[in-house]
Structure formats: structure tokens, C-alpha cells
């Protein structure tokens, strides 16, 4: 295998000639979330802080364990009720419903760091970090080109804010299940209901810290896996992409920062392969396996690791403009 070419394409322009209504909805929602974080110091109390921290752990860890390892890569299996519970917790991270998230991620792995990748830094750091969210027209053509239709119907639906235009063809395993179809169709309502619940329990402090601050933090930590972990870090394994292991992202994102490990062995439930590679997502899966709940837990074989290990000095990170 050869080191991927450090080619950097001109970043996608933030100001395009046409913004779809979906792009407008997403940009308005994220602007409001970020703007309200300004008021967080004025509504600080320790109860609100710990609620925010607990929800950061629950939603962030569920993104890693459920959306990523369980649903996207099928690296282990759970009883359906427990699978749905973890997926519902992950849905409250405001990163999309299970069908859309898994579809986009599977597309990322299929076309990683190429023109078809939904969020590669070859188009610029900020594109891979967040700007790809505001380009649903291009995202649809990359993720589900066979179903690039029906714009008006989706745009009229304010309920499905974070859905792509069209139907993906790489998540039929999820689309067959009524639970995931229900979350897909009613996604925004769950966030509104939870925000109202937080407000009723703890007023504005709980709303701002439990919804706005927590959501913004989890979003950007997850986005760092797409951007930072394809630019800065170490490459231990000889993969055909720009993925890198970044210990800081691994610490913040519940093990997701061991990204070169993941791209080398994407079927593996364990991202932190060495004992010192902090991987809370793996610890949860191991606990579930120990009590007999998680089954068919996958991990890389020694032969596979020997085949991909790099026996040469680290290559420098690419320069992203």
C-alpha cells in the first residue's frame, strides 16, 4: 500500500449561489445554539453544569458505541431493546438520526479522502469540520446519487431538519426497522421535547447548559474526528487514506481519536488497540460483553495487524489551508 497523496483541493465556498431550505434550517439552528452559549456564564450553577456534563457523556458515548461501532460497522451485536436505547441516546447529540448518520459515515469509509467523501479535509479544514453540513445539495449527490430527487417535498418538511435530500441506498438494514424510520421522520420533535423537559426541571440554566453548551461541545468534538484526525497525529497503520491517531481527540471523544486504528480495522469494536490508548467506548462494550449482553464482538487479528503495520518513520502531516 502507498501513502495517500497529500493533495489539497480548493475549499468549498461557504457562500454559494444557491442555499437549499435544509441548509438554511441547519445554519439557523447551529447559529442559535452557538449564540445562546454566550449567556452560559450568566446562568451558571453547579446543578446545570453537572447535568450538562452527564448529558455530554451519555450522548457522546452513545454516538461512539451505538451510531458508530454498533450500527455503522456492526462490530458487535446487542438485544434490540438495548440497541434502540443506545441509539435513542445518541440521537439526542443532534448529529442526525441513525439512518442519516450511518449512511453518511458508511459513504465516508467507502470513498475516504476522495472527491466522493462527504467530509474530507482535501477540500479544506473547515469544510471537513463543519461546512459540509451546509451543502446538502453536494452531500446528497455524494451520499445517495441514485436518489437525487424530491427536493421540494423534503424542503417543505420542517420536521426533518437534518435529513439529506433523497434516499440513501446503503442503510437498508436500518430502513427495514420501524424504530429507525420513526426516529427519522420525527427527529426534531425529540429534541424540542427534551429541551422543554430541561426547562421545566431547571429553568434557563438547565436549558442553556443542558441543551446549548452540551450540544455545541459534543458536535465540535465529533467534528474533530472528521477534520483533526485526518490532518494531525500519527499513522501507525498503512491505510489508503489520511487518517491519524490523535490522543487529544481520543481523550475528548471517548476513543474516537484513535482514527488510524479505526480505518485500518473498521470492523473492530476496539479503537484503542494498545492498553494505553484510552477508549471508553470499548470499555462499555467489554462490560456489556462480560455480563453476556454484547455478542459477536469483533477485534483485529494479529495477522491482520502485522499486515498493515508501518515499518518506517512517520510521514509528516499534510498542510491544510
CSV table of C-alpha atoms in Angstrom, one decimal:
chain,number,residue,atom,x,y,z
A,1,UNK,CA,0.0,0.0,0.0
A,2,UNK,CA,1.1,3.5,-0.6
A,3,UNK,CA,0.8,6.7,1.4
A,4,UNK,CA,-2.2,8.7,0.2
A,5,UNK,CA,-1.4,11.7,-1.9
A,6,UNK,CA,-1.3,14.9,0.2
A,7,UNK,CA,-3.4,16.8,-2.3
A,8,UNK,CA,-5.4,19.8,-1.1
A,9,UNK,CA,-8.2,21.0,-3.3
A,10,UNK,CA,-9.7,24.5,-3.0
A,11,UNK,CA,-12.1,24.5,-0.1
A,12,UNK,CA,-15.8,24.6,-0.9
A,13,UNK,CA,-17.1,28.2,-0.7
A,14,UNK,CA,-19.3,29.0,2.3
A,15,UNK,CA,-21.3,31.5,0.2
A,16,UNK,CA,-22.8,29.6,-2.7
A,17,UNK,CA,-25.2,30.7,-5.4
A,18,UNK,CA,-28.0,28.6,-4.0
A,19,UNK,CA,-28.8,27.6,-0.5
A,20,UNK,CA,-31.5,25.0,0.0
A,21,UNK,CA,-34.0,25.4,2.7
A,22,UNK,CA,-32.4,22.5,4.5
A,23,UNK,CA,-29.1,24.4,4.5
A,24,UNK,CA,-30.9,27.4,5.9
A,25,UNK,CA,-32.6,25.4,8.7
A,26,UNK,CA,-29.3,23.8,9.7
A,27,UNK,CA,-27.3,27.1,9.7
A,28,UNK,CA,-30.1,28.9,11.7
A,29,UNK,CA,-30.3,26.0,14.3
A,30,UNK,CA,-26.5,25.9,14.8
A,31,UNK,CA,-26.2,29.7,15.0
A,32,UNK,CA,-28.9,29.8,17.7
A,33,UNK,CA,-27.2,27.1,19.7
A,34,UNK,CA,-23.8,28.8,19.5
A,35,UNK,CA,-25.2,32.2,20.2
A,36,UNK,CA,-27.1,31.1,23.3
A,37,UNK,CA,-23.8,29.7,24.7
A,38,UNK,CA,-22.7,33.3,25.2
A,39,UNK,CA,-25.2,33.5,28.1
A,40,UNK,CA,-23.9,30.4,29.8
A,41,UNK,CA,-21.7,32.2,32.3
A,42,UNK,CA,-24.7,34.3,33.4
A,43,UNK,CA,-26.8,31.2,34.0
A,44,UNK,CA,-24.2,29.1,35.6
A,45,UNK,CA,-24.9,26.9,38.6
A,46,UNK,CA,-23.4,23.6,39.6
A,47,UNK,CA,-26.6,21.6,39.1
A,48,UNK,CA,-26.8,22.9,35.5
A,49,UNK,CA,-23.1,22.2,34.9
A,50,UNK,CA,-23.3,18.5,36.1
A,51,UNK,CA,-26.5,18.0,34.1
A,52,UNK,CA,-24.6,19.3,31.1
A,53,UNK,CA,-21.6,17.1,31.8
A,54,UNK,CA,-23.7,14.0,32.3
A,55,UNK,CA,-25.5,14.5,29.0
A,56,UNK,CA,-22.2,15.1,27.3
A,57,UNK,CA,-21.0,11.7,28.5
A,58,UNK,CA,-24.3,9.9,27.7
A,59,UNK,CA,-24.8,11.4,24.2
A,60,UNK,CA,-21.2,11.5,23.2
A,61,UNK,CA,-20.5,7.9,24.4
A,62,UNK,CA,-23.7,6.7,22.7
A,63,UNK,CA,-22.6,8.2,19.4
A,64,UNK,CA,-19.4,6.2,19.6
A,65,UNK,CA,-20.9,3.0,20.9
A,66,UNK,CA,-24.2,3.0,19.1
A,67,UNK,CA,-24.1,5.0,15.9
A,68,UNK,CA,-20.5,4.3,15.0
A,69,UNK,CA,-19.5,0.9,16.3
A,70,UNK,CA,-22.8,-0.9,16.6
A,71,UNK,CA,-24.9,0.5,13.7
A,72,UNK,CA,-22.4,1.8,11.1
A,73,UNK,CA,-19.9,-1.0,11.3
A,74,UNK,CA,-21.7,-3.9,13.1
A,75,UNK,CA,-18.7,-4.5,15.2
A,76,UNK,CA,-20.9,-6.1,17.9
A,77,UNK,CA,-24.5,-7.1,18.5
A,78,UNK,CA,-27.0,-6.1,21.2
A,79,UNK,CA,-30.5,-7.2,22.1
A,80,UNK,CA,-32.9,-5.0,20.1
A,81,UNK,CA,-34.3,-3.1,23.1
A,82,UNK,CA,-30.8,-2.2,24.3
A,83,UNK,CA,-29.7,-1.3,20.8
A,84,UNK,CA,-32.6,1.0,20.4
A,85,UNK,CA,-32.0,2.6,23.8
A,86,UNK,CA,-28.4,3.4,22.9
A,87,UNK,CA,-29.4,4.7,19.5
A,88,UNK,CA,-32.1,7.0,21.1
A,89,UNK,CA,-29.5,8.4,23.5
A,90,UNK,CA,-27.2,9.0,20.5
A,91,UNK,CA,-30.0,10.8,18.6
A,92,UNK,CA,-30.0,13.5,21.3
A,93,UNK,CA,-26.5,14.6,20.3
A,94,UNK,CA,-28.1,16.5,17.5
A,95,UNK,CA,-25.9,14.9,14.8
A,96,UNK,CA,-28.7,13.4,12.8
A,97,UNK,CA,-31.0,10.4,13.1
A,98,UNK,CA,-29.5,6.9,12.9
A,99,UNK,CA,-30.4,6.4,9.2
A,100,UNK,CA,-28.7,9.6,8.1
A,101,UNK,CA,-25.7,9.4,10.4
A,102,UNK,CA,-24.9,5.8,9.4
A,103,UNK,CA,-25.5,6.5,5.7
A,104,UNK,CA,-23.1,9.4,5.7
A,105,UNK,CA,-20.4,7.5,7.7
A,106,UNK,CA,-20.6,4.4,5.5
A,107,UNK,CA,-20.1,6.7,2.5
A,108,UNK,CA,-17.1,8.3,4.2
A,109,UNK,CA,-15.4,4.9,4.6
A,110,UNK,CA,-16.3,3.8,1.1
A,111,UNK,CA,-14.8,6.9,-0.6
A,112,UNK,CA,-12.5,8.2,2.2
A,113,UNK,CA,-10.4,11.2,1.3
A,114,UNK,CA,-11.6,11.3,-2.3
A,115,UNK,CA,-14.0,13.6,-4.1
A,116,UNK,CA,-16.9,11.4,-3.1
A,117,UNK,CA,-16.1,11.6,0.6
A,118,UNK,CA,-18.8,13.7,2.4
A,119,UNK,CA,-16.3,15.4,4.7
A,120,UNK,CA,-12.7,15.1,3.7
A,121,UNK,CA,-10.0,17.8,4.5
A,122,UNK,CA,-8.7,17.5,1.0
A,123,UNK,CA,-11.3,20.3,0.5
A,124,UNK,CA,-10.0,22.3,3.4
A,125,UNK,CA,-10.0,22.0,7.2
A,126,UNK,CA,-13.3,24.0,7.8
A,127,UNK,CA,-15.1,22.0,5.1
A,128,UNK,CA,-14.3,18.7,6.8
A,129,UNK,CA,-15.0,20.2,10.2
A,130,UNK,CA,-18.4,21.9,9.7
A,131,UNK,CA,-19.1,23.5,6.3
A,132,UNK,CA,-20.1,20.2,4.7
A,133,UNK,CA,-23.3,20.3,6.8
A,134,UNK,CA,-24.4,23.5,4.9
A,135,UNK,CA,-24.1,22.0,1.5
A,136,UNK,CA,-26.9,19.4,1.3
A,137,UNK,CA,-27.1,19.6,-2.5
A,138,UNK,CA,-23.5,18.3,-2.8
A,139,UNK,CA,-23.8,16.0,0.1
A,140,UNK,CA,-26.8,14.3,-1.4
A,141,UNK,CA,-25.0,13.7,-4.7
A,142,UNK,CA,-22.1,12.1,-2.8
A,143,UNK,CA,-24.1,10.0,-0.4
A,144,UNK,CA,-27.1,9.0,-2.4
A,145,UNK,CA,-26.7,9.9,-6.0
A,146,UNK,CA,-29.2,7.3,-7.2
A,147,UNK,CA,-31.9,9.1,-5.3
A,148,UNK,CA,-31.1,12.7,-6.1
A,149,UNK,CA,-34.7,13.7,-6.4
A,150,UNK,CA,-37.7,15.1,-4.5
A,151,UNK,CA,-36.1,18.3,-3.2
A,152,UNK,CA,-39.4,20.2,-2.7
A,153,UNK,CA,-41.1,17.5,-0.6
A,154,UNK,CA,-38.2,17.3,1.9
A,155,UNK,CA,-37.7,21.1,2.0
A,156,UNK,CA,-41.4,21.6,2.9
A,157,UNK,CA,-41.0,19.3,5.9
A,158,UNK,CA,-39.7,21.3,8.8
A,159,UNK,CA,-39.8,18.2,11.0
A,160,UNK,CA,-36.9,16.6,9.1
A,161,UNK,CA,-34.4,19.4,9.5
A,162,UNK,CA,-31.2,17.3,9.4
A,163,UNK,CA,-32.2,14.7,6.7
A,164,UNK,CA,-30.4,14.7,3.4
A,165,UNK,CA,-32.4,15.2,0.2
A,166,UNK,CA,-33.2,11.8,-1.2
A,167,UNK,CA,-33.0,8.2,0.0
A,168,UNK,CA,-29.6,6.6,0.7
A,169,UNK,CA,-29.1,3.1,-0.6
A,170,UNK,CA,-26.5,1.9,2.0
A,171,UNK,CA,-28.7,1.7,5.1
A,172,UNK,CA,-31.4,-0.7,4.1
A,173,UNK,CA,-30.7,-2.7,7.2
A,174,UNK,CA,-31.9,0.2,9.3
A,175,UNK,CA,-34.7,1.3,7.0
A,176,UNK,CA,-36.3,-2.1,7.4
A,177,UNK,CA,-36.8,-1.4,11.2
A,178,UNK,CA,-39.8,0.6,12.2
A,179,UNK,CA,-38.0,2.2,15.2
A,180,UNK,CA,-35.3,3.9,13.0
A,181,UNK,CA,-37.9,5.0,10.4
A,182,UNK,CA,-39.9,6.6,13.2
A,183,UNK,CA,-36.9,8.5,14.6
A,184,UNK,CA,-36.0,9.6,11.0
A,185,UNK,CA,-39.5,11.1,10.5
A,186,UNK,CA,-39.8,12.7,13.9
A,187,UNK,CA,-36.2,13.6,14.7
A,188,UNK,CA,-36.6,17.3,15.6
A,189,UNK,CA,-39.6,16.7,17.9
A,190,UNK,CA,-37.5,14.6,20.3
A,191,UNK,CA,-35.0,17.5,20.7
A,192,UNK,CA,-37.8,20.0,21.3
A,193,UNK,CA,-39.5,17.8,23.8
A,194,UNK,CA,-36.2,17.2,25.7
A,195,UNK,CA,-35.4,20.9,25.7
A,196,UNK,CA,-38.8,21.6,27.2
A,197,UNK,CA,-38.3,19.0,29.8
A,198,UNK,CA,-34.9,20.5,30.8
A,199,UNK,CA,-36.5,23.9,31.1
A,200,UNK,CA,-39.4,22.6,33.2
A,201,UNK,CA,-36.9,20.9,35.6
A,202,UNK,CA,-34.2,23.5,35.9
A,203,UNK,CA,-35.3,26.7,34.1
A,204,UNK,CA,-32.9,28.6,31.8
A,205,UNK,CA,-29.7,27.3,33.4
A,206,UNK,CA,-30.7,23.7,32.6
A,207,UNK,CA,-31.8,24.7,29.1
A,208,UNK,CA,-28.7,26.7,28.2
A,209,UNK,CA,-26.2,24.3,29.8
A,210,UNK,CA,-28.0,21.0,29.2
A,211,UNK,CA,-29.0,21.8,25.6
A,212,UNK,CA,-26.9,24.5,24.1
A,213,UNK,CA,-23.5,24.2,25.7
A,214,UNK,CA,-23.6,20.4,25.8
A,215,UNK,CA,-24.7,20.1,22.2
A,216,UNK,CA,-22.1,22.5,20.9
A,217,UNK,CA,-19.3,20.8,22.8
A,218,UNK,CA,-20.3,17.3,21.6
A,219,UNK,CA,-20.8,18.5,18.0
A,220,UNK,CA,-17.3,20.0,17.7
A,221,UNK,CA,-15.6,17.1,19.4
A,222,UNK,CA,-17.2,14.8,16.9
A,223,UNK,CA,-16.3,17.1,14.0
A,224,UNK,CA,-12.7,17.0,15.2
A,225,UNK,CA,-12.7,13.3,14.3
A,226,UNK,CA,-13.5,14.3,10.7
A,227,UNK,CA,-11.1,17.2,10.5
A,228,UNK,CA,-8.2,17.0,13.0
A,229,UNK,CA,-7.9,13.2,12.8
A,230,UNK,CA,-7.3,13.4,9.1
A,231,UNK,CA,-4.6,16.1,9.4
A,232,UNK,CA,-2.7,15.9,12.7
A,233,UNK,CA,-1.4,12.9,14.5
A,234,UNK,CA,0.5,9.7,14.0
A,235,UNK,CA,-0.1,6.9,11.4
A,236,UNK,CA,0.7,3.5,12.8
A,237,UNK,CA,-1.1,1.6,10.1
A,238,UNK,CA,-0.7,1.6,6.3
A,239,UNK,CA,-4.1,2.7,5.1
A,240,UNK,CA,-5.1,4.3,1.8
A,241,UNK,CA,-6.3,7.5,3.5
A,242,UNK,CA,-5.2,10.4,5.6
A,243,UNK,CA,-6.5,9.0,8.9
A,244,UNK,CA,-4.3,9.6,12.0
A,245,UNK,CA,-4.3,8.8,15.7
A,246,UNK,CA,-4.7,11.9,17.9
A,247,UNK,CA,-4.6,11.3,21.6
A,248,UNK,CA,-6.4,14.6,22.5
A,249,UNK,CA,-9.4,13.8,20.3
A,250,UNK,CA,-9.3,10.2,21.7
A,251,UNK,CA,-9.5,11.7,25.2
A,252,UNK,CA,-12.4,14.0,24.4
A,253,UNK,CA,-14.3,11.8,22.0
A,254,UNK,CA,-14.5,8.5,24.0
A,255,UNK,CA,-11.8,6.7,22.0
A,256,UNK,CA,-12.8,8.1,18.6
A,257,UNK,CA,-9.4,9.8,18.2
A,258,UNK,CA,-7.6,6.6,17.5
A,259,UNK,CA,-8.8,7.1,14.0
A,260,UNK,CA,-5.9,5.5,12.1
A,261,UNK,CA,-6.6,2.4,14.1
A,262,UNK,CA,-10.2,2.6,13.2
A,263,UNK,CA,-9.6,3.0,9.4
A,264,UNK,CA,-7.2,0.1,9.5
A,265,UNK,CA,-9.6,-2.2,11.2
A,266,UNK,CA,-13.0,-0.6,10.7
A,267,UNK,CA,-14.8,-3.8,11.6
A,268,UNK,CA,-13.3,-3.7,15.1
A,269,UNK,CA,-15.2,-2.7,18.2
A,270,UNK,CA,-12.0,-1.7,19.8
A,271,UNK,CA,-10.4,1.6,18.6
A,272,UNK,CA,-7.7,1.9,21.3
A,273,UNK,CA,-5.7,-1.2,20.4
A,274,UNK,CA,-2.9,-0.6,22.9
A,275,UNK,CA,-3.7,-0.7,26.6
A,276,UNK,CA,-2.6,2.9,27.0
A,277,UNK,CA,-5.0,4.1,24.2
A,278,UNK,CA,-7.9,5.5,26.2
A,279,UNK,CA,-11.1,4.1,24.7
A,280,UNK,CA,-14.2,4.4,26.9
A,281,UNK,CA,-16.4,3.2,24.1
A,282,UNK,CA,-14.5,-0.1,24.2
A,283,UNK,CA,-14.8,-0.3,28.0
A,284,UNK,CA,-18.6,-0.1,27.7
A,285,UNK,CA,-18.7,-2.8,25.1
A,286,UNK,CA,-16.4,-5.0,27.1
A,287,UNK,CA,-18.6,-4.6,30.2
A,288,UNK,CA,-21.7,-5.5,28.1
A,289,UNK,CA,-19.8,-8.5,26.8
A,290,UNK,CA,-18.8,-9.6,30.3
A,291,UNK,CA,-22.4,-9.6,31.5
A,292,UNK,CA,-23.5,-11.6,28.4
A,293,UNK,CA,-25.3,-8.7,26.7
A,294,UNK,CA,-23.0,-7.8,23.8
A,295,UNK,CA,-22.2,-10.7,21.4
A,296,UNK,CA,-20.2,-11.2,18.3
A,297,UNK,CA,-17.7,-8.6,19.4
A,298,UNK,CA,-15.0,-8.1,16.7
A,299,UNK,CA,-11.4,-7.2,17.1
A,300,UNK,CA,-8.4,-7.3,14.7
A,301,UNK,CA,-6.3,-10.5,14.5
A,302,UNK,CA,-2.6,-10.5,15.0
A,303,UNK,CA,-2.1,-11.5,11.4
A,304,UNK,CA,-4.2,-8.5,10.1
A,305,UNK,CA,-2.2,-6.1,12.4
A,306,UNK,CA,1.1,-7.4,11.1
A,307,UNK,CA,0.0,-7.0,7.5
A,308,UNK,CA,-0.9,-3.3,8.0
A,309,UNK,CA,1.7,-2.0,10.5
A,310,UNK,CA,4.1,0.6,9.1
A,311,UNK,CA,7.8,-0.3,9.5
A,312,UNK,CA,9.1,3.1,8.5
A,313,UNK,CA,9.3,6.6,10.1
A,314,UNK,CA,6.2,8.7,10.4
A,315,UNK,CA,5.4,10.8,7.3
A,316,UNK,CA,4.7,14.5,8.1
A,317,UNK,CA,1.1,15.7,8.2
A,318,UNK,CA,-0.4,17.3,5.2
A,319,UNK,CA,-0.8,21.1,5.2
A,320,UNK,CA,-4.4,22.1,5.0
A,321,UNK,CA,-5.2,25.6,4.0
